[in-house]
Tab-separated table of C-alpha atoms in Angstrom:
chain	number	residue	atom	x	y	z
A	1	MET	CA	-0.323	0.140	0.176
A	2	CYS	CA	3.138	1.968	-0.247
A	3	ASP	CA	2.146	5.800	-1.282
A	4	LEU	CA	5.032	6.043	-3.697
A	5	LEU	CA	4.072	3.062	-5.849
A	6	ARG	CA	-0.212	3.408	-5.190
A	7	ILE	CA	-0.036	7.306	-6.958
A	8	ASN	CA	-1.169	7.174	-10.175
A	9	THR	CA	-0.346	3.350	-11.045
A	10	ASP	CA	-1.866	4.021	-14.134
A	11	ARG	CA	0.025	7.182	-15.416
A	12	GLY	CA	2.687	4.572	-17.727
A	13	THR	CA	5.381	6.386	-17.561
A	14	VAL	CA	8.266	6.499	-15.379
A	15	ILE	CA	7.890	7.808	-11.773
A	16	ASN	CA	10.946	9.724	-11.682
A	17	ASP	CA	10.602	12.155	-14.740
A	18	GLY	CA	6.909	11.580	-16.148
A	19	GLN	CA	8.764	9.897	-19.067
A	20	THR	CA	8.567	6.581	-21.170
A	21	ARG	CA	11.689	4.802	-22.016
A	22	PHE	CA	10.282	2.986	-24.572
A	23	SER	CA	9.053	3.735	-28.077
A	24	LYS	CA	8.328	2.255	-31.546
A	25	ASP	CA	7.884	3.916	-34.752
A	26	GLY	CA	8.042	7.412	-32.603
A	27	LYS	CA	5.320	6.683	-30.552
A	28	PRO	CA	5.383	6.315	-26.709
A	29	ILE	CA	4.982	2.865	-25.654
A	30	TYR	CA	3.735	3.002	-21.792
A	31	HIS	CA	4.431	1.352	-18.234
A	32	PHE	CA	2.157	-1.369	-16.928
A	33	VAL	CA	1.240	-0.369	-13.721
A	34	GLY	CA	5.114	0.726	-13.630
A	35	THR	CA	6.969	-2.273	-14.054
A	36	SER	CA	6.558	-3.171	-17.955
A	37	THR	CA	7.163	-6.645	-17.425
A	38	PHE	CA	6.219	-7.956	-21.023
A	39	SER	CA	9.380	-7.321	-22.631
A	40	GLU	CA	13.137	-8.372	-22.160
A	41	TYR	CA	14.679	-5.412	-20.996
A	42	THR	CA	12.931	-2.700	-18.857
A	43	VAL	CA	13.294	0.028	-16.517
A	44	SER	CA	11.987	0.064	-13.154
A	45	HIS	CA	11.894	2.704	-10.297
A	46	VAL	CA	14.215	1.538	-7.171
A	47	SER	CA	11.074	0.490	-5.242
A	48	SER	CA	9.700	-1.621	-8.279
A	49	VAL	CA	13.285	-3.734	-7.950
A	50	VAL	CA	13.812	-6.765	-5.395
A	51	LYS	CA	17.095	-8.999	-5.083
A	52	ILE	CA	16.309	-12.559	-4.926
A	53	ASN	CA	18.126	-15.573	-4.701
A	54	PRO	CA	20.681	-15.619	-8.130
A	55	VAL	CA	19.847	-19.323	-9.077
A	56	THR	CA	16.399	-18.953	-8.836
A	57	PRO	CA	14.730	-20.001	-11.998
A	58	LEU	CA	13.278	-16.705	-13.690
A	59	ASP	CA	10.577	-18.269	-15.401
A	60	LYS	CA	9.446	-19.280	-12.380
A	61	VAL	CA	9.681	-15.836	-10.602
A	62	CYS	CA	7.467	-14.193	-13.278
A	63	VAL	CA	4.390	-17.193	-11.843
A	64	LEU	CA	5.595	-16.733	-8.685
A	65	SER	CA	5.626	-12.891	-8.488
A	66	CYS	CA	1.393	-12.025	-8.985
A	67	GLY	CA	-0.987	-14.219	-9.173
A	68	ILE	CA	0.780	-16.963	-6.723
A	69	CYS	CA	2.034	-14.369	-4.444
A	70	THR	CA	-1.367	-12.783	-3.981
A	71	GLY	CA	-3.615	-15.686	-3.786
A	72	PHE	CA	-1.061	-17.382	-1.354
A	73	GLY	CA	-0.529	-14.355	0.720
A	74	ALA	CA	-4.340	-13.872	1.136
A	75	THR	CA	-4.398	-17.478	2.984
A	76	VAL	CA	-1.612	-17.474	4.721
A	77	ASN	CA	-1.309	-13.447	5.909
A	78	VAL	CA	-4.841	-12.989	5.978
A	79	ALA	CA	-7.098	-15.408	7.063
A	80	LYS	CA	-4.770	-17.394	8.151
A	81	PRO	CA	-6.567	-21.090	8.571
A	82	LYS	CA	-5.869	-23.088	11.937
A	83	LYS	CA	-4.498	-26.264	11.499
A	84	GLY	CA	-7.860	-28.655	11.348
A	85	SER	CA	-9.703	-26.019	10.068
A	86	SER	CA	-12.147	-25.824	6.526
A	87	VAL	CA	-11.459	-23.326	3.708
A	88	ALA	CA	-13.779	-22.506	1.019
A	89	ILE	CA	-12.428	-20.501	-2.510
A	90	PHE	CA	-14.559	-19.121	-5.036
A	91	ARG	CA	-13.297	-19.210	-8.250
A	92	LEU	CA	-10.393	-21.697	-9.123
A	93	GLY	CA	-7.938	-19.108	-11.101
A	94	VAL	CA	-4.306	-19.220	-10.615
A	95	VAL	CA	-5.279	-16.715	-7.528
A	96	GLY	CA	-7.527	-19.527	-6.637
A	97	LEU	CA	-5.215	-22.330	-6.936
A	98	ALA	CA	-2.414	-20.311	-4.680
A	99	VAL	CA	-5.257	-19.221	-1.965
A	100	ALA	CA	-5.461	-23.882	-2.068
A	101	GLU	CA	-1.739	-24.152	-1.870
A	102	GLY	CA	-1.972	-21.541	1.292
A	103	ALA	CA	-4.435	-23.855	2.408
A	104	ARG	CA	-2.740	-26.791	2.554
A	105	VAL	CA	0.525	-24.921	3.688
A	106	SER	CA	-1.693	-24.015	6.332
A	107	GLY	CA	-2.638	-27.221	7.493
A	108	ALA	CA	-6.224	-27.106	6.141
A	109	SER	CA	-8.434	-30.294	6.667
A	110	ARG	CA	-11.483	-29.640	4.518
A	111	ILE	CA	-10.548	-27.046	1.224
A	112	ILE	CA	-13.252	-27.156	-1.014
A	113	GLY	CA	-12.666	-26.104	-4.858
A	114	LYS	CA	-10.369	-28.009	-6.346
A	115	PHE	CA	-6.219	-28.463	-7.456
A	116	GLY	CA	-4.598	-30.003	-4.257
A	117	VAL	CA	-8.479	-29.741	-2.347
A	118	ASN	CA	-10.552	-32.527	-1.348
A	119	GLU	CA	-14.031	-31.281	-1.960
A	120	TYR	CA	-15.437	-29.731	-5.355
A	121	VAL	CA	-18.770	-27.679	-5.237
A	122	ASN	CA	-20.023	-26.590	-8.916
A	123	PRO	CA	-22.870	-24.173	-8.133
A	124	ARG	CA	-24.791	-24.975	-11.598
A	125	ASP	CA	-25.654	-28.205	-9.920
A	126	HIS	CA	-27.581	-26.842	-7.125
A	127	ASN	CA	-31.436	-25.502	-7.117
A	128	LYS	CA	-30.298	-23.392	-3.972
A	129	PRO	CA	-27.797	-20.417	-3.150
A	130	VAL	CA	-23.842	-21.927	-3.012
A	131	GLN	CA	-23.007	-20.566	0.301
A	132	GLU	CA	-26.358	-22.893	1.670
A	133	VAL	CA	-24.690	-26.131	0.123
A	134	ILE	CA	-21.267	-24.752	1.639
A	135	ALA	CA	-23.110	-24.468	5.055
A	136	GLN	CA	-24.993	-27.397	4.909
A	137	MET	CA	-21.926	-30.040	3.707
A	138	THR	CA	-20.033	-28.195	6.381
A	139	ASN	CA	-22.484	-27.722	9.521
A	140	GLY	CA	-23.028	-24.282	9.582
A	141	GLY	CA	-20.161	-22.689	7.274
A	142	VAL	CA	-16.778	-22.905	6.420
A	143	ASP	CA	-13.939	-21.124	8.953
A	144	ARG	CA	-12.642	-19.501	6.564
A	145	SER	CA	-13.273	-18.376	3.037
A	146	VAL	CA	-11.363	-16.454	0.374
A	147	GLU	CA	-13.259	-14.950	-2.984
A	148	CYS	CA	-10.826	-14.426	-6.068
A	149	THR	CA	-13.819	-13.371	-8.875
A	150	GLY	CA	-13.915	-9.958	-8.052
A	151	SER	CA	-18.352	-10.726	-8.302
A	152	ILE	CA	-20.311	-8.979	-5.916
A	153	GLN	CA	-22.270	-11.825	-5.457
A	154	ALA	CA	-19.332	-14.212	-5.265
A	155	MET	CA	-18.265	-11.707	-2.222
A	156	ILE	CA	-21.574	-11.872	-0.802
A	157	SER	CA	-21.653	-15.912	-1.240
A	158	ALA	CA	-18.213	-16.042	0.273
A	159	PHE	CA	-19.461	-14.030	3.550
A	160	GLU	CA	-22.521	-16.036	4.205
A	161	CYS	CA	-21.281	-19.558	3.468
A	162	VAL	CA	-19.175	-18.783	6.858
A	163	HIS	CA	-19.485	-19.970	10.391
A	164	ASN	CA	-20.607	-17.705	13.228
A	165	GLY	CA	-18.817	-16.830	16.044
A	166	TRP	CA	-14.879	-17.210	14.582
A	167	ALA	CA	-15.366	-16.928	10.803
A	168	VAL	CA	-12.923	-14.812	8.544
A	169	VAL	CA	-13.935	-14.315	5.016
A	170	VAL	CA	-11.266	-12.402	2.714
A	171	LEU	CA	-11.378	-10.516	-0.257
A	172	VAL	CA	-8.868	-11.149	-3.262
A	173	GLY	CA	-10.988	-10.491	-6.631
A	174	VAL	CA	-10.818	-6.491	-8.045
A	175	PRO	CA	-14.933	-5.215	-8.684
A	176	ASN	CA	-16.055	-2.812	-10.787
A	177	LYS	CA	-15.727	0.494	-9.019
A	178	ASP	CA	-19.393	1.382	-8.483
A	179	ASP	CA	-19.864	-2.046	-7.027
A	180	ALA	CA	-21.458	-2.026	-3.689
A	181	PHE	CA	-21.138	-4.678	-0.930
A	182	LYS	CA	-24.389	-4.700	0.924
A	183	THR	CA	-25.380	-7.252	3.897
A	184	GLN	CA	-27.004	-7.717	6.958
A	185	PRO	CA	-25.027	-5.536	10.401
A	186	VAL	CA	-26.379	-8.854	11.975
A	187	ASN	CA	-23.252	-10.966	10.389
A	188	PHE	CA	-21.047	-8.447	11.836
A	189	LEU	CA	-22.740	-8.647	14.977
A	190	ASN	CA	-22.423	-12.869	15.038
A	191	GLU	CA	-18.848	-11.993	14.886
A	192	LYS	CA	-17.441	-12.801	11.177
A	193	THR	CA	-14.714	-11.154	10.022
A	194	LEU	CA	-14.604	-9.515	6.638
A	195	LYS	CA	-11.013	-8.533	4.958
A	196	GLY	CA	-9.621	-7.311	2.268
A	197	THR	CA	-6.458	-7.894	0.473
A	198	PHE	CA	-3.916	-6.189	-2.020
A	199	TYR	CA	-0.831	-8.409	-3.120
A	200	GLY	CA	-1.662	-10.304	-0.421
A	201	ASN	CA	-0.674	-8.363	2.617
A	202	TYR	CA	3.449	-8.974	0.886
A	203	LYS	CA	5.789	-6.160	0.863
A	204	PRO	CA	7.662	-7.286	-1.665
A	205	ARG	CA	11.226	-5.898	-1.556
A	206	THR	CA	11.125	-6.995	2.071
A	207	ASP	CA	8.994	-10.416	1.658
A	208	LEU	CA	9.328	-11.718	-1.971
A	209	PRO	CA	12.714	-13.467	-1.523
A	210	GLY	CA	11.476	-14.980	1.160
A	211	VAL	CA	8.507	-16.410	-0.945
A	212	VAL	CA	11.282	-17.251	-3.647
A	213	GLU	CA	12.677	-19.526	-1.117
A	214	LYS	CA	9.916	-21.633	-0.106
A	215	TYR	CA	9.967	-22.168	-3.900
A	216	MET	CA	13.325	-23.344	-3.275
A	217	ASN	CA	13.164	-25.479	-0.572
A	218	LYS	CA	10.319	-27.790	-2.382
A	219	GLU	CA	7.777	-26.219	0.552
A	220	LEU	CA	5.540	-24.320	-2.154
A	221	GLU	CA	3.698	-26.049	-4.986
A	222	LEU	CA	4.775	-24.150	-8.444
A	223	ASN	CA	5.207	-26.142	-10.995
A	224	LYS	CA	1.937	-27.467	-11.868
A	225	PHE	CA	0.840	-23.677	-12.211
A	226	ILE	CA	2.478	-23.881	-15.766
A	227	THR	CA	0.620	-25.367	-18.295
A	228	HIS	CA	2.188	-23.642	-21.386
A	229	SER	CA	5.206	-21.691	-21.607
A	230	VAL	CA	5.097	-19.325	-24.759
A	231	SER	CA	7.695	-16.839	-26.304
A	232	PHE	CA	7.580	-13.195	-26.592
A	233	SER	CA	6.605	-13.405	-29.797
A	234	GLU	CA	3.794	-15.283	-29.661
A	235	ILE	CA	2.888	-13.525	-26.388
A	236	ASN	CA	-0.505	-12.712	-28.223
A	237	LYS	CA	-1.022	-17.048	-28.174
A	238	ALA	CA	-0.533	-16.859	-24.614
A	239	PHE	CA	-3.886	-14.776	-23.760
A	240	ASP	CA	-5.707	-17.111	-26.432
A	241	TYR	CA	-5.371	-20.006	-24.019
A	242	MET	CA	-6.181	-17.323	-20.773
A	243	VAL	CA	-9.272	-16.821	-22.441
A	244	ALA	CA	-10.018	-19.883	-23.049
A	245	GLY	CA	-9.143	-21.281	-20.255
């Protein structure tokens, strides 16, 4: 949440002088959220640079440093499930799958989703709201839930599927700026806790090297997240793969 990095992250220029460092045919190429990661060489502000173990495979770092850190951090840093607890994950993209990995590392006994989890719920298979399905199958609700969609309805479902008295809900997905989260105040009086997180509550310069070491020490599953390796010259094919799921 650093003020320096969050000031106009969509400005598209280097913070020092307000200029770009790249151009094509005389036209500027703008930075994406201050990083310009889809290039072989780039110019970044010092606050965006992190020193890591030099023997770490860089292709793995690219996967690790964005979605996986967000989902993994949302679990271990924010939801903090206790050993033996239950966790529900809403949407199983790369962030949601990283949530599952965080739940596994934390020792959760019931992880509802897929990919290293032990139960899977498809809302389309039921004629009642998915939060009611999850609450029923877990005897009152899960201990933790993590929402990774950005859908307001999914956020409400994530909040309503947890147990009264001690449960924690973490919102990771980014909603439309005009969306409003609505719930009954009694949910808070029943001692449910609602939290949000940006980048999994990691401070990149100090925390990211430790996450990299977890991968290097084989404490963190990463290779299963990689389904394709695509060259820069075929980057649009990678976006096609992503859109196709």
